[in-house]
C-alpha positions as protocol buffer text, in pm:
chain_id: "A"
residue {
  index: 1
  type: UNK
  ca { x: 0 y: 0 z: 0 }
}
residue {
  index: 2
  type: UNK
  ca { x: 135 y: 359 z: -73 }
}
residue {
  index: 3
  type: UNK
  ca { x: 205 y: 612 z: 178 }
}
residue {
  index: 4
  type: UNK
  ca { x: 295 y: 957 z: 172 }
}
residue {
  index: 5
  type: UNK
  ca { x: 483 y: 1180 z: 375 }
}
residue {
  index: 6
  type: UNK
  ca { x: 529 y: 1529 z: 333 }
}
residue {
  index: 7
  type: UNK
  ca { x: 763 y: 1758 z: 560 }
}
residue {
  index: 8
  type: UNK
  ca { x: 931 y: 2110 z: 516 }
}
residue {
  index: 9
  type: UNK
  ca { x: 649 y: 2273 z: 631 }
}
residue {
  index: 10
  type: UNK
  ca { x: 722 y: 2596 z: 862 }
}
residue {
  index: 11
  type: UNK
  ca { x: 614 y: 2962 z: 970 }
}
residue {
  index: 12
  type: UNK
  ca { x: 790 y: 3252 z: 777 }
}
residue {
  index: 13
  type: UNK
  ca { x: 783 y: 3594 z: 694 }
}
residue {
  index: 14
  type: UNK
  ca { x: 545 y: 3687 z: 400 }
}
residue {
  index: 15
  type: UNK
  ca { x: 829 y: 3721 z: 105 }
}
residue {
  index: 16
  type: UNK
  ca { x: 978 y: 3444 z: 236 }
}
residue {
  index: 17
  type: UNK
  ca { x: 1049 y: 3026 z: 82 }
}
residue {
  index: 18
  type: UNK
  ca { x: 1009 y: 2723 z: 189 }
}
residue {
  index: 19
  type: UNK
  ca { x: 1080 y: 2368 z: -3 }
}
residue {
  index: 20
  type: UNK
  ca { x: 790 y: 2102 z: 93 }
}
residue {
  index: 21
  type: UNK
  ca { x: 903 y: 1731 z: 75 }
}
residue {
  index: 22
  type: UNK
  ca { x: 684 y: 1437 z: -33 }
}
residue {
  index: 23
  type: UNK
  ca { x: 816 y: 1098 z: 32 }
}
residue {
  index: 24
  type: UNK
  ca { x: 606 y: 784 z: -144 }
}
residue {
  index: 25
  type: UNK
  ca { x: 704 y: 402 z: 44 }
}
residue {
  index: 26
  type: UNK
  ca { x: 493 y: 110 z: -37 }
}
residue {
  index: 27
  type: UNK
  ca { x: 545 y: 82 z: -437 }
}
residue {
  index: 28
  type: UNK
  ca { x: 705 y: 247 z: -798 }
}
residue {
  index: 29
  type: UNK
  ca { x: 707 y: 574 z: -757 }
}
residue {
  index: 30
  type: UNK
  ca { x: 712 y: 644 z: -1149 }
}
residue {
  index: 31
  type: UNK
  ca { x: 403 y: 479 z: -1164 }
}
residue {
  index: 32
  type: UNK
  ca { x: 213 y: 777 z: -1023 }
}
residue {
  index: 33
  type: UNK
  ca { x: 101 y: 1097 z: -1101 }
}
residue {
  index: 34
  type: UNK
  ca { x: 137 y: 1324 z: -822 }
}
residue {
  index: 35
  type: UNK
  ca { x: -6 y: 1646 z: -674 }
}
residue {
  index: 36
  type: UNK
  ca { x: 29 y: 1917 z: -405 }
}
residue {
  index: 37
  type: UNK
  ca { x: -315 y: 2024 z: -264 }
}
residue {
  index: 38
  type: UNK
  ca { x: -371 y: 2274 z: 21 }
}
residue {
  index: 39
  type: UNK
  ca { x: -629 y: 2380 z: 270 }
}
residue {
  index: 40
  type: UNK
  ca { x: -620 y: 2705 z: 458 }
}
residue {
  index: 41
  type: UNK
  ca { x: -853 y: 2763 z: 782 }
}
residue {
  index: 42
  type: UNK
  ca { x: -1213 y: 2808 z: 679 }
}
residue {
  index: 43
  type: UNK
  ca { x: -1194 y: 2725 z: 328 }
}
residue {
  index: 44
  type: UNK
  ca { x: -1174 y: 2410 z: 85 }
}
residue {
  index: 45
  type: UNK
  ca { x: -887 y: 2214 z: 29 }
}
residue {
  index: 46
  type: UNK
  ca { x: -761 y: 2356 z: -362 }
}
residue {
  index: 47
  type: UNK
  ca { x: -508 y: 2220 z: -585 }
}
residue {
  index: 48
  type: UNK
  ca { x: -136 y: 2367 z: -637 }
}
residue {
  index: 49
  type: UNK
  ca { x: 42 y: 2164 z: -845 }
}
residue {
  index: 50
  type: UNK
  ca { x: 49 y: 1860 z: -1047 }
}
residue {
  index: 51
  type: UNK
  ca { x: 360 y: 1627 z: -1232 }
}
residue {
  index: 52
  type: UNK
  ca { x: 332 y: 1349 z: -1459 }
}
residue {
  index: 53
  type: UNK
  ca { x: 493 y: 1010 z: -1392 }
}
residue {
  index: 54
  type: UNK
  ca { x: 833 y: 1091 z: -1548 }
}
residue {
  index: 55
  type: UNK
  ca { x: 798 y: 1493 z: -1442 }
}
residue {
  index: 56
  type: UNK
  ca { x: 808 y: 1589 z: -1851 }
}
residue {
  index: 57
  type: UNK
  ca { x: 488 y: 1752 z: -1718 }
}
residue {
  index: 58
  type: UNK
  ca { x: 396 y: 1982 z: -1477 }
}
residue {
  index: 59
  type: UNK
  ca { x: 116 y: 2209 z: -1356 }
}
residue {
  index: 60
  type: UNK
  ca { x: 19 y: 2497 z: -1128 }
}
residue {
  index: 61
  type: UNK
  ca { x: -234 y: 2677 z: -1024 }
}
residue {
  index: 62
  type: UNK
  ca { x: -280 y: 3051 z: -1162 }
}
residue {
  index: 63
  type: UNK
  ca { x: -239 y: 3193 z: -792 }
}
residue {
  index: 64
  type: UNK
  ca { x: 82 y: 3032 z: -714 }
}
residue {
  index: 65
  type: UNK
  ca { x: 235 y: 3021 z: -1085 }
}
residue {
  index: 66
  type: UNK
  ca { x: 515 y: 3240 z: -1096 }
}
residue {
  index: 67
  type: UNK
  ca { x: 628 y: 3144 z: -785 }
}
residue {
  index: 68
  type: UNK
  ca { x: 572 y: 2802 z: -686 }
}
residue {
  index: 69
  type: UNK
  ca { x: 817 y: 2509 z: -857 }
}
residue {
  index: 70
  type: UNK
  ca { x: 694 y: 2103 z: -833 }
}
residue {
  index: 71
  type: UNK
  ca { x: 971 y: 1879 z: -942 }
}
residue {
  index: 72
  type: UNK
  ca { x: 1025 y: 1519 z: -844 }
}
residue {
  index: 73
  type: UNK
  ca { x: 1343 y: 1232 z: -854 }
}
residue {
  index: 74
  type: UNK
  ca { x: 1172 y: 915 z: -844 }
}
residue {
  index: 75
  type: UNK
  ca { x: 1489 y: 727 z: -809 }
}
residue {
  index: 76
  type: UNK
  ca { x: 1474 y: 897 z: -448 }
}
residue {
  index: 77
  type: UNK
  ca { x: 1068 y: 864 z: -428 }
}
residue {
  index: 78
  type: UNK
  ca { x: 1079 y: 1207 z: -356 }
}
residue {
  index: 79
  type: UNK
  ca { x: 864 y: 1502 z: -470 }
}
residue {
  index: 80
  type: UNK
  ca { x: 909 y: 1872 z: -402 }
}
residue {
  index: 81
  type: UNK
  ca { x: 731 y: 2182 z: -396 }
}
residue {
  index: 82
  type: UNK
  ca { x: 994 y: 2521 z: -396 }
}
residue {
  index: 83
  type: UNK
  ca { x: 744 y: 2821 z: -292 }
}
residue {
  index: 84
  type: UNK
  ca { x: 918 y: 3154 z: -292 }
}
residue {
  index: 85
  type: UNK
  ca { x: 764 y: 3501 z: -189 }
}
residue {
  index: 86
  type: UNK
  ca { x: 490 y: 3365 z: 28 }
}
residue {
  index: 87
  type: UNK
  ca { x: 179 y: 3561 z: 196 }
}
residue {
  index: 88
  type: UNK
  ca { x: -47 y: 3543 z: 360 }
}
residue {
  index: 89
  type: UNK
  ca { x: -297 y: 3344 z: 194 }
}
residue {
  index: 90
  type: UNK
  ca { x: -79 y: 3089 z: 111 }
}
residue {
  index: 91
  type: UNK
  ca { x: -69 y: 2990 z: 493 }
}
residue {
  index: 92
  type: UNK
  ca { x: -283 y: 2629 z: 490 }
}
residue {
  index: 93
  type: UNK
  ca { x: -201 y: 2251 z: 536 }
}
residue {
  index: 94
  type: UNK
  ca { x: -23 y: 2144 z: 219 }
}
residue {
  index: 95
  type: UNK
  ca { x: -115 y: 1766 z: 129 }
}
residue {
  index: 96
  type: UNK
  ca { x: 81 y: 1550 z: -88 }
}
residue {
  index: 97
  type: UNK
  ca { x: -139 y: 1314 z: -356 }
}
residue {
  index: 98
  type: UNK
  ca { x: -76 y: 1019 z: -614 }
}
residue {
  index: 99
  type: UNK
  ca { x: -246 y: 862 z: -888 }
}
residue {
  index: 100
  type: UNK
  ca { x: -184 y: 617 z: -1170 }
}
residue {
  index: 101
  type: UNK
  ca { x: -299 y: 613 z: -1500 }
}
residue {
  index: 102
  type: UNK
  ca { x: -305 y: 968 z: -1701 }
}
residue {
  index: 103
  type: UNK
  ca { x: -280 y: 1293 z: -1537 }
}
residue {
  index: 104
  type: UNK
  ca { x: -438 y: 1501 z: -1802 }
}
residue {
  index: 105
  type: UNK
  ca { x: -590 y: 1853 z: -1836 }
}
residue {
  index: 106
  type: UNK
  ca { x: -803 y: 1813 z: -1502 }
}
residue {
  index: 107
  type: UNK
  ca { x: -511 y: 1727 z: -1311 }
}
residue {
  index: 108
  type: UNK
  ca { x: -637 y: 2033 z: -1040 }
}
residue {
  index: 109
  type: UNK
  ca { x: -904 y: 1758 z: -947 }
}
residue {
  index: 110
  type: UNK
  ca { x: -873 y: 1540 z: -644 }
}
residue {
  index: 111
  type: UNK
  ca { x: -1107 y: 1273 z: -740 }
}
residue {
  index: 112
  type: UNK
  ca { x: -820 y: 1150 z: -990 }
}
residue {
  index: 113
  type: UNK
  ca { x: -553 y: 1087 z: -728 }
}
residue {
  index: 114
  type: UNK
  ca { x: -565 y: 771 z: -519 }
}
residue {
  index: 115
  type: UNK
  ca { x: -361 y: 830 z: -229 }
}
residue {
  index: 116
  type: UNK
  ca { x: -278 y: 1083 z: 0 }
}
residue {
  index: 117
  type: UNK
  ca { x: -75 y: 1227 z: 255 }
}
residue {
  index: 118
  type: UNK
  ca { x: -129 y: 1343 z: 630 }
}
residue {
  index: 119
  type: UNK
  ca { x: -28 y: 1708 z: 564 }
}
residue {
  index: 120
  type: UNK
  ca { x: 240 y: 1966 z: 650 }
}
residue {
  index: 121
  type: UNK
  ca { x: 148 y: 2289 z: 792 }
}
residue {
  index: 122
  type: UNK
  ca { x: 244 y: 2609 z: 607 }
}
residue {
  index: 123
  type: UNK
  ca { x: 232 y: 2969 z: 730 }
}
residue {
  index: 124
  type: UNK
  ca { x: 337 y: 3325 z: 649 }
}
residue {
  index: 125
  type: UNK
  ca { x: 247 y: 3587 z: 821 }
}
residue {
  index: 126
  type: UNK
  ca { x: 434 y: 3852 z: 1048 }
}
């Protein structure tokens, strides 16, 4: 069975970065999809970023694209998320996620990934 782990989170200054971890255990790591979702206090858990299998392919969401990175090695089973100038409302618990088959245009939707992790918690405020 897969499981996730993410880490990195931490409290910063707004401007500030932090790289978020996601470690998969339990099978092939290149045969999933994978996704960073978050969930601030009060509000719905929203998609960040998605990367294919191989990481040819990547996504983000409009609010976080020109300064969020997803990358992954799965020779390491690791996945990464490098935020830089972070404010305020990106301050949530970020979840890691995996799915197999293809991640596609709707990749922003959670019903497509399988497996998910427990969380790390984000903030930025000061």
């Amino acid at each position: 069975q897969v499981r996730l782990v993410e880490s990195g989170g931490d409290s910063v200054q707004p401007g500030g970065s932090l790289r978020l971890s996601c470690e998969l255990s339990g099978d092939i790591m290149r045969d999933y999809f994978m996704g960073w979702f978050r969930q601030a206090p009060g509000k719905e858990r929203e998609a960040v970023a998605g990367i294919t299998q191989t990481g040819a392919g990547t996504h983000l969401a409009d609010s976080v694209k020109d300064r969020f990175f997803i990358s992954r090695v799965n020779t390491e089973k690791l996945m990464f998320l490098d935020m830089r100038d972070l404010q305020a409302e990106d301050t949530g618990r970020y979840y890691c996620a995996a799915g197999r088959g293809w991640l596609g245009e709707d990749w922003y939707s959670e019903a497509k990934y399988s497996d998910w992790g427990q969380g790390t918690q984000v903030g930025a405020s000061s």
